[in-house]
Coordinates of C-alpha atoms in Angstrom, one line a residue:
Chain A
M204 CA 77.1 42.1 91.7
A205 CA 79.9 41.3 89.6
G206 CA 81.2 44.9 89.8
I207 CA 81.5 44.5 93.6
I208 CA 83.4 41.1 93.3
K209 CA 86.0 42.6 91.1
K210 CA 86.1 45.8 93.3
T211 CA 86.6 43.9 96.6
G212 CA 89.0 41.4 94.6
D213 CA 92.0 42.9 93.7
S214 CA 91.8 46.4 95.6
A215 CA 90.7 48.8 92.7
K216 CA 92.7 47.1 90.1
S217 CA 90.8 46.2 86.9
A218 CA 91.1 42.9 84.9
D219 CA 94.1 44.0 82.7
G220 CA 95.7 44.8 85.8
T221 CA 95.6 49.1 85.6
Q222 CA 94.2 50.7 88.3
T223 CA 90.8 51.9 88.0
S224 CA 90.2 55.7 88.0
I225 CA 87.1 58.0 89.2
V226 CA 86.9 59.4 85.8
D227 CA 86.8 55.9 83.8
G228 CA 84.3 56.1 81.1
R229 CA 83.7 59.6 81.6
Q230 CA 87.1 61.1 80.3
H231 CA 85.5 62.4 76.8
L232 CA 82.4 63.8 78.9
L233 CA 84.9 65.6 81.2
L234 CA 86.8 67.1 78.4
L235 CA 83.9 67.8 76.0
P236 CA 83.3 71.5 77.3
A237 CA 86.8 72.8 76.9
W238 CA 87.1 70.9 73.4
L239 CA 83.7 73.0 72.4
I240 CA 84.2 76.2 74.2
I241 CA 88.1 76.6 72.6
G242 CA 87.3 74.8 69.4
V243 CA 84.3 76.9 68.5
L244 CA 85.6 80.3 69.8
L245 CA 89.1 79.8 69.0
V246 CA 89.9 77.3 66.6
I247 CA 87.2 78.1 63.9
P248 CA 87.7 81.7 64.6
V249 CA 91.2 81.3 63.0
L250 CA 90.5 79.1 60.5
L251 CA 87.7 81.9 59.8
M252 CA 90.3 84.5 59.8
L253 CA 92.4 82.8 57.3
T254 CA 89.4 82.5 55.0
Y255 CA 88.7 86.2 55.5
S256 CA 92.0 87.2 54.6
F257 CA 91.5 85.8 51.2
L258 CA 88.3 87.7 50.7
V259 CA 88.0 91.2 49.2
Q260 CA 87.2 94.2 51.2
D261 CA 83.7 95.9 51.0
F262 CA 84.0 99.4 51.6
R263 CA 80.8 99.6 53.3
G264 CA 82.5 97.4 55.7
G265 CA 82.8 93.8 56.3
V266 CA 83.8 91.7 53.3
I267 CA 82.7 90.6 49.7
W268 CA 82.7 86.6 49.4
E269 CA 84.8 86.3 46.5
F270 CA 88.5 84.7 46.5
S271 CA 91.1 87.0 45.9
L272 CA 94.8 87.4 47.2
E273 CA 94.5 91.2 47.0
A274 CA 95.3 91.3 51.0
Y275 CA 98.6 89.5 50.6
D276 CA 99.5 91.7 47.5
Q277 CA 98.7 95.0 49.3
F278 CA 101.1 93.7 51.9
F279 CA 104.0 92.6 50.0
F280 CA 103.7 94.7 46.7
D281 CA 103.3 98.0 45.6
R282 CA 101.4 98.4 42.4
G283 CA 100.8 102.2 42.1
L284 CA 98.3 104.4 42.9
F285 CA 96.0 102.8 40.5
G286 CA 97.2 99.6 40.7
D287 CA 98.7 99.5 37.0
E288 CA 102.3 99.8 37.3
P289 CA 104.4 96.8 37.4
P290 CA 105.1 95.8 40.9
S291 CA 107.7 96.5 43.2
I292 CA 108.2 95.2 46.6
E293 CA 106.2 97.3 49.2
W294 CA 108.2 98.2 52.2
T295 CA 105.7 99.6 54.3
Y296 CA 104.5 96.8 55.9
I297 CA 107.3 94.6 55.8
G298 CA 109.1 97.6 57.7
I299 CA 106.5 97.8 60.5
F300 CA 107.1 93.9 60.7
W301 CA 110.7 94.7 60.6
R302 CA 110.7 97.4 63.4
S303 CA 108.3 95.4 65.8
F304 CA 110.5 92.4 65.2
V305 CA 114.0 94.5 66.4
Q306 CA 111.9 96.2 69.1
A307 CA 110.7 92.9 70.5
L308 CA 114.2 91.5 70.1
F309 CA 115.7 94.4 72.2
A310 CA 113.1 94.1 74.8
M311 CA 114.0 90.3 75.2
I312 CA 117.5 91.3 75.4
F313 CA 117.3 93.9 78.1
C314 CA 114.8 91.8 80.0
F315 CA 117.3 88.9 80.2
L316 CA 120.2 91.3 81.3
I317 CA 118.0 92.5 84.0
G318 CA 116.1 89.4 84.6
F319 CA 118.8 86.9 84.6
P320 CA 120.8 88.0 87.9
T321 CA 117.7 89.0 89.4
A322 CA 116.2 85.3 88.9
Y323 CA 119.6 84.1 90.1
F324 CA 120.1 86.0 92.9
I325 CA 116.1 85.3 94.1
A326 CA 116.9 81.7 94.0
T327 CA 120.0 81.8 95.9
R328 CA 118.4 83.0 99.0
P329 CA 117.5 81.2 102.1
Q330 CA 114.1 79.6 101.8
K331 CA 112.3 82.4 103.7
S332 CA 113.2 85.4 101.9
R333 CA 112.8 83.6 98.6
A334 CA 109.2 83.3 99.0
F335 CA 109.1 86.9 99.9
W336 CA 111.5 88.0 96.5
L337 CA 109.3 85.8 94.2
F338 CA 106.1 87.4 95.7
L339 CA 107.4 90.8 95.1
V340 CA 108.5 90.1 91.3
T341 CA 104.8 88.2 90.9
I342 CA 102.9 91.0 92.0
P343 CA 103.5 93.2 89.0
Y344 CA 102.9 90.2 86.7
W345 CA 99.1 90.4 87.8
V346 CA 98.6 94.0 88.0
N347 CA 96.6 95.2 85.0
L348 CA 98.8 95.7 82.0
L349 CA 96.9 98.8 81.0
I350 CA 97.5 100.3 84.4
R351 CA 101.0 99.5 84.3
T352 CA 101.4 101.2 80.9
V353 CA 99.6 104.3 81.5
S354 CA 101.9 104.6 84.8
M355 CA 104.8 104.7 82.5
K356 CA 103.3 107.1 80.2
F357 CA 102.3 109.3 83.2
L358 CA 106.0 108.8 84.5
I359 CA 107.8 109.9 81.0
R360 CA 105.5 112.6 79.8
D361 CA 107.1 116.0 78.7
N362 CA 105.6 117.7 81.8
G363 CA 105.8 114.2 84.0
P364 CA 107.4 113.6 87.3
I365 CA 110.9 112.5 85.6
N366 CA 111.1 115.8 83.4
T367 CA 109.7 117.9 86.5
W368 CA 112.6 116.5 89.0
L369 CA 115.3 117.2 86.3
L370 CA 114.4 120.3 85.4
S371 CA 113.8 121.7 89.2
G372 CA 117.0 120.2 90.0
G373 CA 118.8 122.0 86.9
I374 CA 120.2 118.9 85.6
I375 CA 118.3 119.7 82.3
D376 CA 117.0 123.0 80.9
E377 CA 114.0 121.6 78.8
P378 CA 112.2 118.4 79.0
I379 CA 113.6 115.5 77.6
G380 CA 111.4 114.2 74.8
M381 CA 111.0 110.5 76.0
I382 CA 107.1 110.1 75.1
N383 CA 105.9 109.3 71.4
T384 CA 109.4 107.7 70.4
S385 CA 110.7 104.4 69.9
F386 CA 112.7 104.3 72.8
A387 CA 109.5 104.9 75.1
I388 CA 107.9 101.8 72.8
Q389 CA 111.4 99.8 74.0
L390 CA 110.6 101.0 77.7
G391 CA 107.2 99.9 77.7
L392 CA 107.9 96.6 76.4
F393 CA 110.9 96.1 78.7
Y394 CA 108.2 97.2 81.6
S395 CA 105.4 95.0 80.8
Y396 CA 107.2 91.8 80.3
L397 CA 110.0 91.9 82.7
P398 CA 108.1 89.5 85.1
F399 CA 107.8 87.1 82.4
M400 CA 111.6 86.8 82.0
V401 CA 112.5 86.6 85.7
L402 CA 109.6 83.6 86.6
P403 CA 110.8 80.9 84.1
I404 CA 114.6 81.3 84.7
Y405 CA 114.0 81.2 88.6
A406 CA 112.1 78.0 88.3
S407 CA 115.1 76.7 86.1
I408 CA 118.0 77.8 88.5
E409 CA 115.7 76.5 91.6
R410 CA 116.4 73.0 90.4
Y411 CA 120.0 73.3 89.3
N412 CA 122.4 71.7 91.4
F413 CA 124.8 74.0 92.7
A414 CA 127.4 71.1 93.7
L415 CA 127.8 71.4 89.8
S416 CA 129.3 74.9 90.9
E417 CA 131.4 73.6 93.5
A418 CA 132.9 71.1 91.6
A419 CA 133.7 73.6 88.9
A420 CA 135.3 75.8 91.7
D421 CA 137.4 73.0 93.1
L422 CA 138.6 72.4 89.5
Y423 CA 139.9 76.0 89.5
S424 CA 137.4 77.5 87.1
S425 CA 136.6 81.4 87.5
R426 CA 133.3 82.5 89.0
W427 CA 132.1 83.8 85.5
M428 CA 133.6 81.0 83.7
T429 CA 131.4 78.8 86.0
L430 CA 128.7 80.8 85.1
F431 CA 129.0 80.7 81.5
K432 CA 129.9 77.4 80.9
I433 CA 127.8 75.5 83.7
V434 CA 125.1 77.7 85.2
I435 CA 123.7 78.8 81.9
P436 CA 124.1 75.9 79.8
S437 CA 122.4 73.9 82.9
V438 CA 119.4 76.4 83.1
R439 CA 119.1 77.1 79.1
P440 CA 115.5 75.5 79.1
G441 CA 114.2 78.7 81.5
I442 CA 116.3 80.9 79.3
I443 CA 114.7 80.0 76.0
A444 CA 111.0 79.8 77.8
G445 CA 111.3 83.5 79.5
C446 CA 112.9 84.7 75.8
I447 CA 109.8 83.4 74.2
L448 CA 107.2 84.8 76.8
V449 CA 108.9 88.2 76.4
F450 CA 109.5 88.3 72.6
I451 CA 105.8 86.7 71.7
P452 CA 103.8 89.3 73.5
S453 CA 106.1 92.1 72.5
L454 CA 105.8 91.4 68.7
G455 CA 102.1 91.5 68.7
A456 CA 102.1 94.4 71.6
F457 CA 99.5 97.0 71.3
L458 CA 99.2 99.2 74.4
A459 CA 102.9 100.0 74.5
P460 CA 103.1 101.3 70.9
D461 CA 99.9 102.7 71.3
L462 CA 99.9 105.0 74.3
L463 CA 103.7 105.1 74.6
G464 CA 104.7 105.4 71.0
G465 CA 102.1 108.0 69.7
A466 CA 100.9 108.2 65.8
K467 CA 104.2 108.0 64.2
N468 CA 105.9 104.6 65.7
F469 CA 103.3 102.0 64.5
M470 CA 104.0 98.3 65.4
I471 CA 102.0 95.5 63.9
G472 CA 99.6 95.5 67.1
S473 CA 98.3 99.1 65.8
L474 CA 98.6 98.0 62.2
V475 CA 96.0 95.4 63.3
E476 CA 93.9 97.5 65.1
E477 CA 93.3 100.1 62.6
Q478 CA 92.1 97.7 60.2
F479 CA 89.0 96.9 62.6
K480 CA 88.6 99.6 65.0
G481 CA 90.0 102.6 63.2
Q482 CA 89.7 104.7 59.9
A483 CA 91.1 101.9 57.7
G484 CA 88.5 99.5 57.9
D485 CA 90.0 96.7 55.6
W486 CA 89.1 93.6 57.1
P487 CA 90.9 91.1 54.6
F488 CA 94.0 93.5 55.1
G489 CA 93.6 93.0 58.9
A490 CA 93.0 89.3 58.7
A491 CA 95.9 88.7 56.6
V492 CA 98.4 90.9 58.8
S493 CA 97.2 88.8 61.5
M494 CA 98.0 85.3 59.8
I495 CA 101.3 86.7 59.0
L496 CA 102.1 87.6 62.5
L497 CA 100.3 84.1 63.6
S498 CA 102.9 82.4 61.0
I499 CA 105.8 83.6 62.4
I500 CA 104.8 83.0 66.1
M501 CA 103.6 79.1 65.0
V502 CA 107.4 78.8 63.3
I503 CA 109.0 80.0 66.7
L504 CA 107.1 78.0 68.5
L505 CA 107.8 74.9 66.3
F506 CA 111.4 75.5 66.6
Y507 CA 111.0 75.8 70.3
A508 CA 108.9 72.5 70.7
R509 CA 111.6 70.7 68.4
A510 CA 114.6 71.9 70.7
Q511 CA 112.6 70.8 73.7
I512 CA 112.3 67.4 72.3
R513 CA 115.7 67.0 71.1
Q514 CA 117.0 68.0 74.5
N515 CA 114.6 65.7 76.3
D516 CA 116.1 62.7 74.0
G517 CA 119.5 63.9 74.5
G518 CA 119.0 63.6 78.2
H519 CA 118.1 59.9 78.5
Chain B
M569 CA 131.7 75.1 104.5
V570 CA 128.5 76.9 104.1
N571 CA 130.1 79.8 103.8
A572 CA 132.4 78.3 101.1
S573 CA 129.5 77.1 99.0
E574 CA 127.7 80.5 99.7
R575 CA 130.7 82.2 98.0
I576 CA 130.5 80.2 95.1
R577 CA 127.2 80.9 94.4
W578 CA 127.7 84.5 95.0
Y579 CA 128.2 87.1 91.7
P580 CA 129.1 90.9 92.4
G581 CA 126.0 93.2 91.1
F582 CA 123.5 90.5 91.0
R583 CA 121.9 91.9 94.6
E584 CA 122.4 95.5 92.9
I585 CA 120.4 94.5 89.6
A586 CA 117.8 92.3 91.8
L587 CA 117.1 95.5 93.5
L588 CA 117.2 97.4 90.3
C589 CA 114.5 95.0 88.8
L590 CA 111.9 95.8 91.7
V591 CA 112.5 99.6 91.6
I592 CA 112.2 99.7 87.7
L593 CA 108.9 97.2 88.4
Y594 CA 107.4 99.2 91.1
A595 CA 108.5 102.9 90.7
P596 CA 105.9 103.6 88.3
L597 CA 103.0 102.3 90.4
I598 CA 104.2 104.1 93.3
I599 CA 104.5 107.2 91.8
V600 CA 100.9 107.0 90.1
M601 CA 99.9 106.0 93.6
I602 CA 101.4 109.3 95.4
Y603 CA 100.1 111.5 92.8
S604 CA 96.6 110.1 92.9
F605 CA 96.5 112.1 96.5
N606 CA 97.5 115.4 95.0
D607 CA 95.5 118.2 95.7
S608 CA 96.0 119.9 92.3
P609 CA 94.2 120.4 89.1
S610 CA 97.7 120.2 87.6
I611 CA 98.7 116.8 87.7
T612 CA 102.5 117.1 88.2
V613 CA 102.9 119.7 90.6
W614 CA 102.6 118.6 94.1
K615 CA 100.4 120.9 96.3
G616 CA 99.7 118.4 99.1
F617 CA 97.6 115.5 100.1
S618 CA 93.9 115.4 99.4
F619 CA 91.0 112.8 98.6
V620 CA 89.9 115.2 95.9
W621 CA 90.2 112.9 93.0
Y622 CA 88.8 110.0 94.8
E623 CA 85.9 112.0 95.3
E624 CA 85.6 112.9 91.6
V625 CA 85.9 109.3 90.8
F626 CA 82.8 108.4 93.0
T627 CA 80.5 111.3 92.4
G628 CA 82.3 113.3 89.6
P629 CA 80.8 114.0 86.0
E630 CA 82.4 110.5 84.5
A631 CA 81.4 108.7 87.9
E632 CA 78.2 107.2 86.3
R633 CA 80.2 105.8 83.2
F634 CA 82.9 104.3 85.7
K635 CA 80.5 102.8 87.8
Q636 CA 78.9 101.1 84.8
A637 CA 82.0 99.9 83.6
T638 CA 83.1 98.4 87.0
V639 CA 79.9 96.6 87.3
N640 CA 80.2 95.2 83.7
S641 CA 83.8 94.2 84.4
L642 CA 83.1 92.5 87.8
L643 CA 80.2 90.7 86.0
I644 CA 81.9 89.0 83.5
A645 CA 85.0 88.5 85.4
V646 CA 82.6 86.5 87.8
C647 CA 80.8 84.6 85.2
A648 CA 84.1 83.8 83.1
A649 CA 86.1 82.8 86.4
I650 CA 83.4 80.3 87.3
T651 CA 82.8 78.8 83.9
S652 CA 86.5 78.6 83.1
T653 CA 87.1 77.2 86.8
A654 CA 84.6 74.4 86.5
I655 CA 85.8 73.5 82.7
A656 CA 89.1 73.5 83.8
T657 CA 88.4 71.1 86.8
A658 CA 86.5 68.4 84.6
S659 CA 89.6 69.0 82.2
A660 CA 92.3 68.3 84.5
L661 CA 90.7 65.5 86.1
A662 CA 90.2 63.9 82.6
M663 CA 93.9 64.4 81.7
I664 CA 95.6 63.8 84.9
R665 CA 93.3 60.9 86.4
G666 CA 92.3 59.3 83.4
R667 CA 94.1 56.4 81.1
R668 CA 96.1 57.6 78.4
F669 CA 94.1 58.3 75.3
R670 CA 94.6 59.0 71.8
G671 CA 94.8 62.9 71.2
Q672 CA 95.9 63.6 75.0
A673 CA 98.9 65.6 73.8
I674 CA 96.6 67.4 71.1
T675 CA 94.0 68.2 74.0
F676 CA 96.8 69.5 76.2
G677 CA 97.7 71.7 73.1
L678 CA 94.4 73.0 72.7
I679 CA 93.7 73.7 76.3
N680 CA 97.0 76.0 76.4
L681 CA 96.1 77.4 72.8
P682 CA 94.7 80.6 74.2
L683 CA 98.4 81.0 75.9
M684 CA 100.2 80.5 72.5
V685 CA 98.1 82.8 70.2
P686 CA 99.1 86.2 70.8
E687 CA 96.0 88.4 72.1
I688 CA 95.6 90.4 68.9
V689 CA 95.5 87.6 67.0
T690 CA 92.8 86.1 69.0
A691 CA 91.0 89.5 69.2
V692 CA 90.6 89.9 65.3
A693 CA 89.6 86.1 65.0
T694 CA 86.7 86.3 67.7
L695 CA 85.6 89.4 66.0
I696 CA 85.3 88.1 62.6
F697 CA 83.5 85.1 64.0
F698 CA 81.3 87.0 66.1
A699 CA 80.5 89.2 63.0
S700 CA 80.2 86.5 60.8
I701 CA 77.6 84.4 62.4
G702 CA 75.7 87.8 63.0
F703 CA 76.2 87.6 66.9
D704 CA 75.1 90.6 69.0
R705 CA 78.0 92.5 70.3
G706 CA 77.9 93.1 73.9
I707 CA 78.2 91.6 77.3
L708 CA 77.8 88.2 76.1
S709 CA 80.2 88.4 73.4
I710 CA 82.8 89.7 75.6
L711 CA 82.0 86.9 78.4
L712 CA 82.4 84.2 75.8
A713 CA 85.7 85.5 74.6
H714 CA 86.9 85.8 78.3
I715 CA 85.8 82.2 79.0
V716 CA 88.3 81.1 76.3
F717 CA 91.7 82.6 77.3
C718 CA 90.7 81.8 81.2
I719 CA 90.6 78.5 80.9
P720 CA 94.5 77.8 80.7
F721 CA 95.0 80.3 83.6
A722 CA 92.4 78.0 85.6
Y723 CA 93.8 75.1 84.5
L724 CA 97.5 75.4 85.5
P725 CA 96.9 75.7 89.3
I726 CA 94.3 73.1 89.5
A727 CA 96.1 70.5 87.2
A728 CA 99.4 71.3 89.3
R729 CA 97.5 70.7 93.0
L730 CA 95.8 67.4 91.2
Q731 CA 99.4 66.2 90.4
G732 CA 100.4 66.7 93.8
I733 CA 97.5 64.4 95.4
A734 CA 98.5 60.8 95.5
N735 CA 95.7 58.7 94.1
V736 CA 95.7 56.5 97.2
Y737 CA 92.8 58.5 98.8
E738 CA 90.5 58.0 95.9
Q739 CA 91.6 54.1 95.8
V740 CA 90.7 53.5 99.6
A741 CA 87.4 55.2 99.1
R742 CA 86.5 53.2 96.0
D743 CA 87.4 50.2 97.9
L744 CA 85.2 51.3 100.6
Y745 CA 82.2 51.2 98.0
A746 CA 82.1 54.8 97.4
T747 CA 80.9 55.9 93.9
P748 CA 83.0 57.7 91.5
G749 CA 80.7 60.5 92.3
Q750 CA 81.0 60.6 96.3
T751 CA 84.7 59.7 96.1
F752 CA 84.8 63.2 93.9
R753 CA 82.8 65.1 96.2
L754 CA 83.9 64.1 99.7
I755 CA 87.5 63.2 98.9
L756 CA 89.1 64.8 95.9
F757 CA 87.3 68.0 95.7
P758 CA 88.0 68.9 99.3
M759 CA 91.9 68.3 98.6
M760 CA 91.6 69.8 95.4
L761 CA 90.2 73.1 96.8
P762 CA 93.2 75.1 97.2
G763 CA 94.2 75.0 93.4
I764 CA 90.7 75.5 92.5
L765 CA 90.3 78.8 94.3
S766 CA 93.2 80.0 93.2
G767 CA 92.4 78.9 89.6
F768 CA 89.4 80.8 90.2
L769 CA 91.2 83.8 91.4
L770 CA 93.8 83.9 88.5
A771 CA 91.0 83.3 85.9
F772 CA 89.3 86.1 87.6
I773 CA 92.0 88.7 87.3
I774 CA 93.1 87.8 84.1
S775 CA 89.6 88.7 83.2
L776 CA 89.4 92.1 84.9
D777 CA 92.8 93.0 83.1
D778 CA 92.0 92.2 79.6
F779 CA 92.0 95.4 77.2
I780 CA 92.7 94.1 73.5
I781 CA 90.0 91.1 73.1
T782 CA 87.4 93.3 75.1
N783 CA 88.1 96.3 73.0
F784 CA 87.7 94.2 69.7
V785 CA 84.7 91.8 70.7
K786 CA 82.7 94.9 72.8
G787 CA 79.6 96.8 70.8
A788 CA 79.5 100.2 70.6
G789 CA 78.3 101.9 74.4
V790 CA 79.4 98.6 76.3
E791 CA 82.5 99.5 78.5
T792 CA 84.5 97.4 80.8
L793 CA 86.9 99.1 83.1
P794 CA 90.1 99.0 81.0
T795 CA 88.1 100.1 77.9
A796 CA 86.5 103.0 80.0
I797 CA 90.3 104.0 81.2
F798 CA 91.8 103.3 78.0
G799 CA 89.1 106.0 76.3
A800 CA 89.8 108.2 78.9
V801 CA 93.7 108.0 79.0
K802 CA 93.4 108.9 75.1
Q803 CA 92.1 112.4 76.0
G804 CA 94.9 113.0 78.3
I805 CA 96.0 111.7 81.8
K806 CA 93.5 113.2 84.4
P807 CA 94.2 112.7 87.9
N808 CA 91.1 110.8 88.7
I809 CA 92.2 108.5 86.1
M810 CA 95.3 107.7 88.7
A811 CA 92.8 107.2 91.4
I812 CA 91.0 104.8 89.4
S813 CA 94.5 102.6 88.6
T814 CA 95.4 103.2 92.3
L815 CA 92.1 101.5 93.5
M816 CA 92.8 98.9 90.6
L817 CA 96.3 98.3 91.9
V818 CA 95.1 97.9 95.5
A819 CA 92.4 95.3 94.6
S820 CA 95.1 93.3 92.4
F821 CA 97.2 93.1 95.3
L822 CA 94.4 91.9 97.6
L823 CA 93.6 89.5 95.2
V824 CA 97.0 88.1 94.3
T825 CA 97.9 87.9 98.0
V826 CA 94.7 85.9 99.0
A827 CA 95.5 83.7 96.0
Y828 CA 99.2 83.4 97.1
F829 CA 98.2 82.4 100.4
I830 CA 95.5 80.0 99.6
S831 CA 98.3 77.9 97.4
R832 CA 100.8 78.1 100.1
M833 CA 97.8 76.8 102.9
G834 CA 97.2 73.9 100.2
D835 CA 101.2 73.2 100.1
Q836 CA 101.5 72.9 104.0
S837 CA 98.5 70.8 104.3
K838 CA 99.8 68.2 102.1

């Protein structure tokens, strides 16, 4: 009875004046499934992975539950074949990380060089054709990444369509060896994540007030000056989001390096995969490599979040 | 006036780069589609149009393997999409319609965590988790892993839709003595439906797409379509792979188109 009176009394406002909601009192219950699933199946596994990276490899597969820094030591230091020489820096794995880093960086730059003009062009279309353009760019984003990578492999193989056409056209005398090179990985990463760059930049440019560009033009700013001094700084959040969305998956990519790069061009993804699915079978080492990758990415995301917060503060 | 502002917005070469972008995105896919109809066992020499590789997909020696993989993939995708959509809908209601609560930012981070952790790391962590608790690796382990990374993809369109619905409708329903359950069922749910459907479809596609995590947590002998295709590609690209790829391309295209029109329908009814 009291509940009904309260409700009829003041148009669904509770005693403290805030509006009642249909989820009142059930909020935690509604969030419980998400907390449970992601907590048990992602947070705990990542903590377990951290633990595994400090254990000892069991050569019959799996691990021995014994604390050890061996996995990290193996990553950073070379102690000779029998482990009794004075430690020197082990460059193999740092080199793989460095190569992956450079490849991801170039993938990001190429995606930006193509993605920014594309996003800008789409955002300045009339409403109707804009939706169509956006639709065209979005479709490949949802097409199976494996299929897209296989398509690229097919295209650039030694006896693939590109080489066949160039050969039959008499432009080249022997196939260009594109497959199994770092160029192929670069191309694959660029191709895989290009839509990731276009979409957030587009979302930013769509909100950009073009009156600013007109004002700049009225003040005799040249077209390109306006682009670099007004447009790009205004849509920076979209650009940064696009760069992160390309860089992070590129850094840990597995399909492009594995299918296009071949056995010689190892990247982080292949190094990790080999510890679990391949010959190496060193779980603590694989866990340590994954932890190092995850730490690098968390640092990048932390800087991103801080920049976002600073930008929001500056805006008010 | 319109012309002047048009001219100020225009940059030379941007149209060409945008067209180039589309060519880059579509050329490999279209070429594979074309060659999947090639009537030749050597896959790069064009010998005329034929459905021979599609026949091979459905009746050839590998047909049984791919059929089983397809069934597994669809089963996992349907179950993962339904579960993650339900979880995402409940979470979106609590996050957007509920009061502010302590840990709201952390909860938001948690829901989006699967997007932030690189796939290969999630794959490793999940494998270690299943192995250390002695969980049998098979369809169920794949399904559980898929539900996790489908949640943020289902959450985004549902939350966006819910944010776009003014809460006066619920308030009116509550004033007219509807219970919270009735309000949700009769008022909010029908209005949220476009968001829920596109969330479901996106989760479905994402589950169907996944290779890396599935490859890590699947047991020996259990295949989904992507892992089966990967296994076959490792032995060289045969034309039947291109036929399967084309079928998957068409399926993705149809699903995305449906999701697109559902969400547009929702926007117009607002």
